[in-house]
Structures are given as C-alpha cells and as structure tokens.
Coordinates of C-alpha atoms and ligand atoms in Angstrom, one line a residue:
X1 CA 17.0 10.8 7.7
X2 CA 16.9 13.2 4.9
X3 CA 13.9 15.9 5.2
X4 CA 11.2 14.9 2.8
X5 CA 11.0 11.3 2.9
X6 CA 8.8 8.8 0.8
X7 CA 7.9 5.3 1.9
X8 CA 7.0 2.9 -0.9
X9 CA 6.5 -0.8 -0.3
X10 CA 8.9 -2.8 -2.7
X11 CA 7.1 -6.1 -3.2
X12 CA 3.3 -7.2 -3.3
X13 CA 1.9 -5.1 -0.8
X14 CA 1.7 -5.7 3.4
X15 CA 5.6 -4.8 4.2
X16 CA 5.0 -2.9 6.8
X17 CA 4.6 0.6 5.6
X18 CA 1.9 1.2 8.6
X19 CA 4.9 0.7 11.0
X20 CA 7.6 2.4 8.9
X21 CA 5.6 5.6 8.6
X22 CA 4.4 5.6 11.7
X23 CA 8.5 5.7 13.1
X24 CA 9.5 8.6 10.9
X25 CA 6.3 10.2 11.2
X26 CA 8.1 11.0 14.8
X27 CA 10.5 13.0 12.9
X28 CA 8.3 14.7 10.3
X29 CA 6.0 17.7 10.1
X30 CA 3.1 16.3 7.8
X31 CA 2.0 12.7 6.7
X32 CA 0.6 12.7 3.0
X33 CA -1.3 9.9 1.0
X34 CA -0.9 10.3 -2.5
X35 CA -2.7 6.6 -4.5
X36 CA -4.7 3.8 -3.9
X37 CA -7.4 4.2 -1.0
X38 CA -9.4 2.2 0.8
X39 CA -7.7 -1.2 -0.6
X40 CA -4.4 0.1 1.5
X41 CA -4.5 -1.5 5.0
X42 CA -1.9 -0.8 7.2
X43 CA -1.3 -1.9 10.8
X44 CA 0.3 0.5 13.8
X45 CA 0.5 -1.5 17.1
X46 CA 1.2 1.7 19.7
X47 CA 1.2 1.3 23.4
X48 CA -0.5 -2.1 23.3
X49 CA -3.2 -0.9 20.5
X50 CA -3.9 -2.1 17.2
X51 CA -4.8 0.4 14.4
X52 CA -5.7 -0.3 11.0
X53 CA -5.7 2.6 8.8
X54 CA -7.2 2.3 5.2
X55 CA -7.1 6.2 4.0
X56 CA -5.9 8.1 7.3
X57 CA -2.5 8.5 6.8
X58 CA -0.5 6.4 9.4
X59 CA 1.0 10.0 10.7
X60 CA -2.4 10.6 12.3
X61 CA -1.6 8.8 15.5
X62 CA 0.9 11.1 16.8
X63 CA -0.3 14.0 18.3
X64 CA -0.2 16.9 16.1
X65 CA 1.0 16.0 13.3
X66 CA -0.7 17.2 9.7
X67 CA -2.2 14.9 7.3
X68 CA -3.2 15.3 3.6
X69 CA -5.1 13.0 1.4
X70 CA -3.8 14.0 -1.9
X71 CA -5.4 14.4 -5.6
X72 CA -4.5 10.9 -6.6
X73 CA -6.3 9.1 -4.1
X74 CA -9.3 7.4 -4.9
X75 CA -11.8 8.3 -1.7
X76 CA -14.1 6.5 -0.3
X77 CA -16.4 8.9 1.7
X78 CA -18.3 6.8 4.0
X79 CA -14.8 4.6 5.0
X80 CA -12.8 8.2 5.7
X81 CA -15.9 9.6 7.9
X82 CA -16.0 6.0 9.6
X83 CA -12.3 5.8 9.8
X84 CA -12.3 9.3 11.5
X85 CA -14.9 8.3 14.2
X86 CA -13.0 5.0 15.3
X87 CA -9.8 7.4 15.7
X88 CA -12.2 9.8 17.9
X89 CA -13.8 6.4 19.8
X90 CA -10.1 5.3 20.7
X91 CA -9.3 9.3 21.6
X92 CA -7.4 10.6 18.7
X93 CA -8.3 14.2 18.0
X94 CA -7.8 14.7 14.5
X95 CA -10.0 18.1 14.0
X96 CA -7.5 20.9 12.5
X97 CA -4.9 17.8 11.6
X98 CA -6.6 16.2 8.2
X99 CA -7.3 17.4 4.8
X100 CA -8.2 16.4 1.8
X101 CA -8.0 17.5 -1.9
X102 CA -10.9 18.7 -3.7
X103 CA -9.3 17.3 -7.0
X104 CA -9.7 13.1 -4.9
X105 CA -12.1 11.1 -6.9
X106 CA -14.6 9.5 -5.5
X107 CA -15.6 5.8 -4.7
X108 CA -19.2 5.3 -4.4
X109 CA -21.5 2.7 -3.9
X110 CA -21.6 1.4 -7.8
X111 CA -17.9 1.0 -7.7
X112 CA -18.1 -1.8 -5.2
X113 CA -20.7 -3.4 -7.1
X114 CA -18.9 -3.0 -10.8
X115 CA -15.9 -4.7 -8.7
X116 CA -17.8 -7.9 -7.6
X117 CA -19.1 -8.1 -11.3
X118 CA -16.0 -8.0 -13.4
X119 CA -14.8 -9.9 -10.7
X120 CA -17.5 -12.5 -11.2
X121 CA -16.8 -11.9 -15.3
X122 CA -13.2 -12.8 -15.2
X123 CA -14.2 -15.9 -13.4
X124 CA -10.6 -18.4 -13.2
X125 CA -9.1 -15.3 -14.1
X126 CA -9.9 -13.1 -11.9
X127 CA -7.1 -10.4 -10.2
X128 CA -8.4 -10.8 -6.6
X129 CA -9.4 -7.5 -5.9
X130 CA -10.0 -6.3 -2.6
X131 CA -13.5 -5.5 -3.7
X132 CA -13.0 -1.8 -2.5
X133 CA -14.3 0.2 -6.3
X134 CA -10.9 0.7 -6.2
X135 CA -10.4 -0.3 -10.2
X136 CA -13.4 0.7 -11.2
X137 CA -13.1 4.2 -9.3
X138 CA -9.7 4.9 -11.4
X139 CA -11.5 3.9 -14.2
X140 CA -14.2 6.5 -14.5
X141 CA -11.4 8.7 -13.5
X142 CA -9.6 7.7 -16.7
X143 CA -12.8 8.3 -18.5
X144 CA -13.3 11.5 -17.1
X145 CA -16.8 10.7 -16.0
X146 CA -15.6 10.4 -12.6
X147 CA -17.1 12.4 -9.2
X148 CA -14.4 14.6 -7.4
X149 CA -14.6 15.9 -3.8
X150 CA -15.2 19.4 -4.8
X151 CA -18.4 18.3 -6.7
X152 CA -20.1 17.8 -3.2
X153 CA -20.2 21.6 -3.0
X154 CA -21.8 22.6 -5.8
X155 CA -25.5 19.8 -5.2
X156 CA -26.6 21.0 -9.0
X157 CA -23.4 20.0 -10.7
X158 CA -23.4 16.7 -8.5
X159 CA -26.8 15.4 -9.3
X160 CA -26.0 16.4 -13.1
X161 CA -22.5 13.9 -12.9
X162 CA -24.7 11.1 -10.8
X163 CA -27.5 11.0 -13.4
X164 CA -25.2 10.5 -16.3
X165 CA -24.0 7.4 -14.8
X166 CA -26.8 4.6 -15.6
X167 CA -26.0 5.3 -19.1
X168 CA -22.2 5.1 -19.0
X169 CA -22.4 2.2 -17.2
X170 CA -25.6 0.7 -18.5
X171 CA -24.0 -2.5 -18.3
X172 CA -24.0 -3.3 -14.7
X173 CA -27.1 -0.5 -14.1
X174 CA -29.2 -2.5 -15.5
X175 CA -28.7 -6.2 -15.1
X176 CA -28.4 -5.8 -11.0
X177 CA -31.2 -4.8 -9.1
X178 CA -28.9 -3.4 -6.5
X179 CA -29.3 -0.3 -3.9
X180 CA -25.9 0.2 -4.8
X181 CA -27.1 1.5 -8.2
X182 CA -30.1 4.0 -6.9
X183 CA -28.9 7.6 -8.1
X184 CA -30.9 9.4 -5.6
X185 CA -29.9 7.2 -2.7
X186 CA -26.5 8.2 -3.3
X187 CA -27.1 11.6 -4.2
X188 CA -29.0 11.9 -0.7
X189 CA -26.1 10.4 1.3
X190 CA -23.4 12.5 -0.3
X191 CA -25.3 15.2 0.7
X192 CA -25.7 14.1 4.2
X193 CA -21.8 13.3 4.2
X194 CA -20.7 16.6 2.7
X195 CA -21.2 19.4 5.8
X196 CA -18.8 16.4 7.6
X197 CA -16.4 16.9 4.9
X198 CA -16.3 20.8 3.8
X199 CA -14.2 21.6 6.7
X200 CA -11.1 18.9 6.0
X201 CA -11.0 20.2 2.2
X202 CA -7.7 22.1 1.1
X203 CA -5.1 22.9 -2.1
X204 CA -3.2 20.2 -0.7
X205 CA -0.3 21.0 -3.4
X206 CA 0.1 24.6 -2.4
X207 CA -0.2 23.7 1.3
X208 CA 3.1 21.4 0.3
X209 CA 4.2 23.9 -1.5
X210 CA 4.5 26.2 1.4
X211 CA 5.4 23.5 4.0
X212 CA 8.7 23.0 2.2
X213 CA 9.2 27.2 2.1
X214 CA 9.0 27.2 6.0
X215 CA 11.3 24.0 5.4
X216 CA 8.7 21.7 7.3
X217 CA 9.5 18.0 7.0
X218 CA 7.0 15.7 4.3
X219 CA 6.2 11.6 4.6
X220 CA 5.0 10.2 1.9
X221 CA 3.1 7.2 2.5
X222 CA 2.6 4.7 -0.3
X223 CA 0.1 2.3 0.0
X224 CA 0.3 -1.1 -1.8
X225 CA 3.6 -2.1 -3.6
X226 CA 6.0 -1.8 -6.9
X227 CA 5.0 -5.2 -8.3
X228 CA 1.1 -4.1 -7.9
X229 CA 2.1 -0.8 -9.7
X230 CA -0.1 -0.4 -12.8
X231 CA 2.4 0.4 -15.2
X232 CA 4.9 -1.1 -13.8
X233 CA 3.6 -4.2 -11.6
X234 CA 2.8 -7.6 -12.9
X235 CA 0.1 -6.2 -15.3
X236 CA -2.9 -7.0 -15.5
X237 CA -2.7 -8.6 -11.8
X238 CA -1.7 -5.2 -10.2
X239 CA -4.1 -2.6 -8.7
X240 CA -5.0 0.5 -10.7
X241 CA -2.9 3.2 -9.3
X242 CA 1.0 4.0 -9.6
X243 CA 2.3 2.9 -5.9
X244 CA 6.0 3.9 -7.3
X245 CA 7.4 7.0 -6.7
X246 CA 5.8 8.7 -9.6
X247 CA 2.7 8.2 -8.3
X248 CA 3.8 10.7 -5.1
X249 CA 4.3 13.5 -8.1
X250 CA 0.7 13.7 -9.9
X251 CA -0.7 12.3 -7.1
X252 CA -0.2 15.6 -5.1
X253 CA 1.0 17.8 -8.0
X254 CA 4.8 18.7 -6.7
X255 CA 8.0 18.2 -8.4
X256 CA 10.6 15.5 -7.8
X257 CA 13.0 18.0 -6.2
X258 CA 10.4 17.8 -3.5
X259 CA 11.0 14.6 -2.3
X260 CA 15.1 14.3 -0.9
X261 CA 14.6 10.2 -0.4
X262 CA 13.1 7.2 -1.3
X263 CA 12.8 4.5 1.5
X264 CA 11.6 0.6 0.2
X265 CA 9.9 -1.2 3.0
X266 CA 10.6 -4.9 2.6
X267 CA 9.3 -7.7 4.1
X268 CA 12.6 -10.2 4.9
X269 CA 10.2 -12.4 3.0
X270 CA 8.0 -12.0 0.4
X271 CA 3.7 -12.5 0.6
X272 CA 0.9 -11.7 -1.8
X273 CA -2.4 -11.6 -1.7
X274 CA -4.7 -12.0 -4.5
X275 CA -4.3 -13.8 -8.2
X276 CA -0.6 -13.4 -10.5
X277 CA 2.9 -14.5 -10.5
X278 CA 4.8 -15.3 -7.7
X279 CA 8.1 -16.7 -8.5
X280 CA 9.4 -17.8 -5.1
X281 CA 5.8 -18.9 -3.7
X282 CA 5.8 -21.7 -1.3
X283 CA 2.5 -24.2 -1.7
X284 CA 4.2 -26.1 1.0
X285 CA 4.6 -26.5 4.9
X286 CA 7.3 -24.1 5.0
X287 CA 5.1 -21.8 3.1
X288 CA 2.5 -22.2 5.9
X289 CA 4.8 -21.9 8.7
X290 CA 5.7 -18.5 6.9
X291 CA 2.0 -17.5 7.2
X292 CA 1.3 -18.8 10.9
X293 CA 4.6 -17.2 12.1
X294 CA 4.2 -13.7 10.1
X295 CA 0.4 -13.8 10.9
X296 CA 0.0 -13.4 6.9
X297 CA -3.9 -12.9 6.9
X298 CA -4.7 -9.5 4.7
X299 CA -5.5 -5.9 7.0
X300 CA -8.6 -5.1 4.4
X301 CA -10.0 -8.3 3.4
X302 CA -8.5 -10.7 6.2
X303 CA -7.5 -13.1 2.6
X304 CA -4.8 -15.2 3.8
X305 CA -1.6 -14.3 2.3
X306 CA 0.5 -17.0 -0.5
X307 CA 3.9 -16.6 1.1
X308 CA 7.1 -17.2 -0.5
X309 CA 10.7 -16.6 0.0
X310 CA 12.6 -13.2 -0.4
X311 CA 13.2 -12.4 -4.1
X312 CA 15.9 -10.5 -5.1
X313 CA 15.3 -10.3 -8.4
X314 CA 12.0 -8.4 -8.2
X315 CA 13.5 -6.6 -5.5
X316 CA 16.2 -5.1 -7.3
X317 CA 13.9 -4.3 -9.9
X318 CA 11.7 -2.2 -7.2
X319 CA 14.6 -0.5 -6.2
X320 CA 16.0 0.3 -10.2
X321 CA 12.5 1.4 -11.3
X322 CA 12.4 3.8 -7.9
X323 CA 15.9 5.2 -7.3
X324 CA 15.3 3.3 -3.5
X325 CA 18.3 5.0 -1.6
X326 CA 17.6 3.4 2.1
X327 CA 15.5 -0.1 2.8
X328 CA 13.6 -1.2 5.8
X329 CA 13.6 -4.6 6.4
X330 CA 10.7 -5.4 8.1
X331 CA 9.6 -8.6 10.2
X332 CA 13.0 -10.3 10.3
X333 CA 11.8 -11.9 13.3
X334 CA 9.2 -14.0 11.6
X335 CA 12.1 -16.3 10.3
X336 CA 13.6 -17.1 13.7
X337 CA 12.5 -20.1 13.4
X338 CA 13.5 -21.6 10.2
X339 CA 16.9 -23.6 10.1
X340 CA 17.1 -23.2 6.4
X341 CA 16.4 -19.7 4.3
X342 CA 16.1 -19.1 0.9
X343 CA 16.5 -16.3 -1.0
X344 CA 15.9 -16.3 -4.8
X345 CA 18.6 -14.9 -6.8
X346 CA 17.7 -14.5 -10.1
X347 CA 15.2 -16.8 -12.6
X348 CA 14.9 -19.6 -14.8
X349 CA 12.8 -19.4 -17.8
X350 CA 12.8 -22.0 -20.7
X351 CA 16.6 -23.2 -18.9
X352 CA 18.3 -19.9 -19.1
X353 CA 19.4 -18.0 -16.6
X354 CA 18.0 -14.4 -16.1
X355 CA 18.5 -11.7 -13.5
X356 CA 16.1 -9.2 -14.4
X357 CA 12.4 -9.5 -14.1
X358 CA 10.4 -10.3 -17.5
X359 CA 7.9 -7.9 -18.8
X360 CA 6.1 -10.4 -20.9
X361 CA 3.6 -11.4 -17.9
X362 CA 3.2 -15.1 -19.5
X363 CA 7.2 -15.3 -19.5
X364 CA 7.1 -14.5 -15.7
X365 CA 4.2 -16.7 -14.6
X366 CA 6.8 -19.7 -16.2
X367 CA 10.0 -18.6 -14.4
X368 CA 11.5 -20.8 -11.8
X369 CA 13.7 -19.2 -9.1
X370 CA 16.9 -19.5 -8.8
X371 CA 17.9 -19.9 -5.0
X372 CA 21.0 -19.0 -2.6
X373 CA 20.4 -21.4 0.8
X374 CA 21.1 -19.7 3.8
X375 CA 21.5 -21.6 7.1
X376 CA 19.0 -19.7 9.6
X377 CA 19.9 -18.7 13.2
X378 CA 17.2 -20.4 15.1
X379 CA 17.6 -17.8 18.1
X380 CA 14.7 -14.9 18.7
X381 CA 16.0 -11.8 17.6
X382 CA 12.2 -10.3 18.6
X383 CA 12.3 -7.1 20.1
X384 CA 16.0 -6.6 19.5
X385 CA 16.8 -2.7 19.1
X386 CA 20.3 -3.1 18.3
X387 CA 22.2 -4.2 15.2
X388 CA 25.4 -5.7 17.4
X389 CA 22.9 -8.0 19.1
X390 CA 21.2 -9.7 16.4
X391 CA 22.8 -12.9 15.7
X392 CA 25.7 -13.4 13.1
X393 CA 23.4 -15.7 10.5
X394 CA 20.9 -13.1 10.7
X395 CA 23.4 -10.3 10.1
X396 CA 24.8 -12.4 7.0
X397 CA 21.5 -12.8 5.3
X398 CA 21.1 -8.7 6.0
X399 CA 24.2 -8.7 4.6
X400 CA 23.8 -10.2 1.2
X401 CA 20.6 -8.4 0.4
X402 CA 22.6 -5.0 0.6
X403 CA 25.6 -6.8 -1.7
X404 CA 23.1 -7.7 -4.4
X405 CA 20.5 -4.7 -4.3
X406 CA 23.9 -2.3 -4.1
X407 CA 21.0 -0.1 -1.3
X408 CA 21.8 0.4 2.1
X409 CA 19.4 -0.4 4.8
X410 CA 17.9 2.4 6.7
X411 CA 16.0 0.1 9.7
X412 CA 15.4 -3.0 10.7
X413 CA 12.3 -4.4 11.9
X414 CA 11.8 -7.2 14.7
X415 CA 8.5 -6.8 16.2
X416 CA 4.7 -5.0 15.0
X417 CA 5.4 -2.0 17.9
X418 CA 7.2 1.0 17.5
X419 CA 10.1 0.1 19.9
X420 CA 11.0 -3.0 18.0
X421 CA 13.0 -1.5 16.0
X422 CA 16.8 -1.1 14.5
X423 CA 17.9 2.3 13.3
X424 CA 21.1 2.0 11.3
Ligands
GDP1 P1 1.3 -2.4 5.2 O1 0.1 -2.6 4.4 O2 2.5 -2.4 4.4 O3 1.3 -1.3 6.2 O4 1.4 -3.8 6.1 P2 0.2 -4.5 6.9 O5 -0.2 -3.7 8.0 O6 -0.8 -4.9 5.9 O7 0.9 -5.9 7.2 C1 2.1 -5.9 8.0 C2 1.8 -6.7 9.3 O8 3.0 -7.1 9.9 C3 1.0 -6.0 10.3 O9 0.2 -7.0 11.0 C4 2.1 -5.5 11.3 O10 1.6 -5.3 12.6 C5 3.1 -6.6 11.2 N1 4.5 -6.2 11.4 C6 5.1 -5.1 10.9 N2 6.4 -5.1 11.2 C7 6.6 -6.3 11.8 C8 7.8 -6.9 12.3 O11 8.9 -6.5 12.2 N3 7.6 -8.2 12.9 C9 6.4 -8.8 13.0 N4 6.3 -9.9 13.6 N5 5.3 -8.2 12.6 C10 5.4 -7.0 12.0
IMO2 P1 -1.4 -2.2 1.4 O1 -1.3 -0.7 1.2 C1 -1.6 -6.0 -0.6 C2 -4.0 -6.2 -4.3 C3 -5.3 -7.1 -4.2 C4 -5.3 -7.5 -5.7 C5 -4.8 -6.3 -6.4 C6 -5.9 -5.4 -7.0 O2 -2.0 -2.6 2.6 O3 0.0 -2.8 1.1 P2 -7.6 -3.7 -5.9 O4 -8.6 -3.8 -4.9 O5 -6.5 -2.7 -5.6 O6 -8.1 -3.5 -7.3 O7 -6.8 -5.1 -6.0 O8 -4.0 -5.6 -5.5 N1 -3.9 -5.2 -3.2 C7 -3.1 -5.3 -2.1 N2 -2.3 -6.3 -1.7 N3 -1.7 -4.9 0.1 C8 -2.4 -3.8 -0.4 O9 -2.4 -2.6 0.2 C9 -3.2 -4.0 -1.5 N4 -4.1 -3.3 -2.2 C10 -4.5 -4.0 -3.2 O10 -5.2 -8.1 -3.3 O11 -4.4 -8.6 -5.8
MG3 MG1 -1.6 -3.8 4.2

C-alpha cells in the first residue's frame, strides 16, 4: 500500500468502508473524515465486538492512532460527544487521539426537523433521507448562514447567528411547534456541549500538512458512495456532500499530490438504501436471499436495504470519475450460496445498447441491464484468507470484474472481522 491512502465507496453506500479502513488503519499514522456526518454508518466487528461509527473515524479503534474530523463534515455535536462516550463505555481511550476543525458546520436540532418536513413535502417523491439534518445542514452552509465549530467559542457571535435563523427559515419556524426550533434551548445546550469540545478543536489542514513533512501515513475515510455523490451521483436522489475524491480536497483543504492512492470499496453485489434508480435491483426472491444472507438492514436507520446484482456499468463509471487505482471487494462470501450470479454489463435504454451510465436521471430510472450469467460456486469461501484457496468460480467472477473495470483489486473481503480477509 502506497503511503496516503483514500477509501471511497464505489456504489450506493454500505460497501464496507468501516472494515476497509479499519485494516489499513493498521498501517497508517492518522484516520481523517473529510464529508457527510452523521448519515455515514459504518460497522467494525473486532475481537468479537460490533462498532458502529457515524462521525469517529473508523481509525479510532486501534490504539493510538490520530483522528481528524475535517472542514467538510457536517457535525453533529450531541452524536460526536455521545459517540465518544460509547467508545469510553466499551474502553477506548480516545483523549489526545481526536480532533476536529473549527471551519465543520454544524447540525443542530432544526436540521433534523427541516429533514422530516421536506421529507413530508416531497411526499411519493421523496429521496429517503436518513433524517440526520444532513441536507439541510449543507444547505445553510451553501447559504452561508450556517453555524461552524469555532462559533461555540466566541457565545456573543453564536447567539447573534442562532437568532437570525427563525427568519431565514420562517418557513418551518413557524408552522411547527417543535422544541427543535427554540433558539435559546439550543443556544443553552451548545453552551453546555462546548467546554467538552474546546479541547478536540485543531487546524486540521496544517496538522496534515505537517504529518506528510514528518512523512506520517494519511487514511482517508469516505463515507457514503460515488452514485450518492452530489454532483456526480444519481441527482437529485444523492446525499448533499461530494463522497468522491474531490470531496477529500476542500473537505480538509490539501492538494491532490497529498493523496498517493485511491482505493474503491465494492460490495460483490450491489445494495441501496433510500428512493432512485437502481438498474440491476432485484424485487424478487433472489433479491431477498441477497438481503437475508448479506444482513442488508441500514447501520444508521436500520432501513432494509433494495439489493441487486453487481453493476459494472456504474462501477466503471465510479472508478473513471475517481482515478480508483486498487478495489476491495467486500462480502464475497454473501453469494456462496447462489448457483447462478449476475453481473450487469452495460444498459438498455429505448433498445439500444449503452455502456456508460446516463446523466439524464429520467434516462437512467428507464434503463434495463444488460446481464453476463455466471454459474456460482456453491462452496463457503467464509473466513478464507488466501487467494489460492477460494474456489475457481469465485476466482472467475473476481476475474472478470478486473477485465472490464481495467483496476486491480487491492483485498478481498469474506467475513465482517478483521481476519477475514485477502490481501493481494
Ligand atoms: P460502510 O458504511 O461502507 O462502512 O458499510 P456498513 O457498515 O454500513 O455495511 C457493511 C456491512 O457488511 C456491515 O454489517 C459489515 O459488518 C458487513 N461486512 C463487511 N465486510 C463483510 C464481508 O466481507 N462479509 C460479510 N458477510 N459481511 C461484511
Ligand atoms: P455510509 O457511509 C448508504 C443515503 C440515504 C438517502 C440519501 C440522502 O454508511 O455508506 P441523507 O441523509 O444523506 O440526506 O440521505 O443518501 N445515504 C446513505 N446510504 N450509506 C450511507 O452512508 C448513506 N448516507 C446517506 O439513504 O438515500
Ligand atoms: Mg454504512
């Protein structure tokens, strides 16, 4: 592995990118989150426990290492101060180990509640949101009326930003009757929160900055996926932050020469949770047994996941719009038990053939996939740590996934612990 390594998930979200970071994390020096927040959930299962982290980074769980929250996050800061005490409750020390930037915005109470409204608004439409404040959150960011870490250390300037927000958002202030909405409430709680916080706050780019001078070794952790990217996901069903690699770049404010490679985490099949197209999505019993088998209920929201085949389509756009030199395939094990496997190949919309994913969003709700049928291998390949023992099928369909995405793969994944696993 190269020294400064991100991880980016390359579909809809849930590949795995808990576990993934959590393996190189062994290797690196600091663990930074750069987007998203509180939406992200990812899983580490570690000597027999079960984490969930939604804004720790997933480096947090080995002893030592640095963490940093960076600029583009959207923070949530009663979910990082409860997320901090679980870690202390199941003894992981992480004073001295996390920081944060005083440039994060913030999610507060009223985000959650503008969620569940437009949510309500869009009614059939609606994206699906996690109901975190996440879109809302990035919103007032946008609209530079947003509240940023540093302003709970200067109580004046604060309360000046909070009161400006009934009028801005007039519009949900006044039609709810909601505690969720009460100014001074929040005001009071952010200043209960902010003696907690003071201490974890930092210039997380120059502290990058002079990580790579002592030539320290960076993970990046993306949370979410390509296809939920805003700009470049399946708009307007995506999520409000840029989970591609760009994302790492204002999201921490470094340059691209700071990052030496870009790792996709893949699912060997493909899930999404929440509204918007899903070209290879299963509505039958297969799909099902996909769910049961992979455990495809959501980390955040515990939504069960649509499931669908692998598509290569949208995968080799992931790994174009990225520059994704190495993939981890993760829970290859989860189709052990299918005697036939499906991967889509490329679409077909209004009976042509097309290989590259549409940007109209109507054109790509219509496509149909096109499918290549692989036989499966029916054996367990659960636990397996070694490339020369999983079975020949197995190695066939790991085989034509490098073919058509021209990227080589960097692990494999058969199992949710740390020792299931296939370095290449
Ligand atoms: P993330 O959001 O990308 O970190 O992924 P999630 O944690 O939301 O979802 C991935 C789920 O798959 C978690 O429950 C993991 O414990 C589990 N998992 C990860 N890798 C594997 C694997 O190779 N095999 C199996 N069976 N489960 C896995
Ligand atoms: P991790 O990091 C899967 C989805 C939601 C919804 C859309 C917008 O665990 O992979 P939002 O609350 O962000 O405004 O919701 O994005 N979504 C995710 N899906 N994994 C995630 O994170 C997700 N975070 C958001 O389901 O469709
Ligand atoms: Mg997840």
């Amino acid at each position: 592995m190269s020294k400064n390594v991100i991880v980016i998930g390359s579909q809809w979200g849930d590949e795995g990118k808990g576990k993934v970071v959590d393996l190189l994390a062994e290797r690196a020096d600091v663990v930074v989150r750069f987007q998203g927040g509180a939406n992200a959930g990812h899983t580490i299962m570690t000597g027999g426990r079960k984490f969930v982290l939604h804004l720790i980074p997933s480096g947090i769980l080995h002893p030592g290492k640095i963490c940093y929250i960076g600029n583009g996050v959207v923070l949530d800061p009663k979910c990082l101060i409860d997320e901090l005490d679980a870690l202390y409750n199941e003894g992981i020390e992480t004073v001295g180990r996390l920081f944060i930037s005083p440039a994060a915005n913030l999610v507060l109470p009223y985000h959650k509640l503008m969620d569940q409204s437009d949510e309500k608004r869009r009614e059939g439409d609606g994206i699906g949101t996690t109901l975190r404040g996440i879109g809302p959150a990035y919103r007032d960011k946008v609209e530079r009326c947003g509240i940023r870490v540093a302003d709970l250390f200067s109580p004046e300037r604060l309360r000046a930003r909070l009161a400006l927000q009934p009028a801005i958002k007039a519009q949900y202030f006044s039609c709810e009757n909601d505690e969720r909405c009460d100014i001074n409430k929040i005001f009071n709680n952010l200043m209960d929160m902010a003696p907690r916080l003071k201490p974890l706050v930092a210039d997380i780019s120059l502290r990058l900055a002079e990580h790579k001078k002592e030539g320290k070794s960076i993970l990046f952790e993306g949370a979410q996926g390509v296809m939920l990217d805003v700009d470049l996901g399946t708009y307007p069903f995506t999520t409000s932050s840029n989970t591609s690699v760009g994302g790492a770049l204002t999201g921490l404010g470094i340059g691209p020469k700071m990052i030496d490679e870009v790792v996709g985490v893949v699912k060997a099949y493909t899930t999404r949770v929440g509204a918007g197209p899903f070209p290879t999505e299963l509505s039958d019993t297969v799909g099902m047994a996909l769910r049961e088998n992979g455990g495809e209920f959501g980390a955040t929201t515990g939504r069960p996941r649509r499931t669908g085949w692998l598509d290569l389509v949208a995968l080799r756009y992931a790994c174009r719009t990225n520059g994704i030199d190495k993939l981890a395939i993760n829970k290859l094990d989860v189709l052990d038990k299918f005697d036939k496997i499906k991967v889509g190949v490329a679409y077909e919309l209004d009976g042509v053939q097309i290989s590259d994913v549409p940007l109209d969003i109507s054109d790509l709700c219509r496509v149909k996939p096109v499918y290549k049928e692989f036989e499966g291998w029916m054996v367990p390949t659960t636990g397996l740590t070694s490339y020369d023992r999983l079975p020949e099928k197995a190695k066939e369909y790991l085989k034509f996934i490098v073919e058509i995405l021209g990227v080589k793969i960097g692990l494999i994944s058969t199992g949710p612990g740390r020792e299931a696993t296939i370095m290449m």
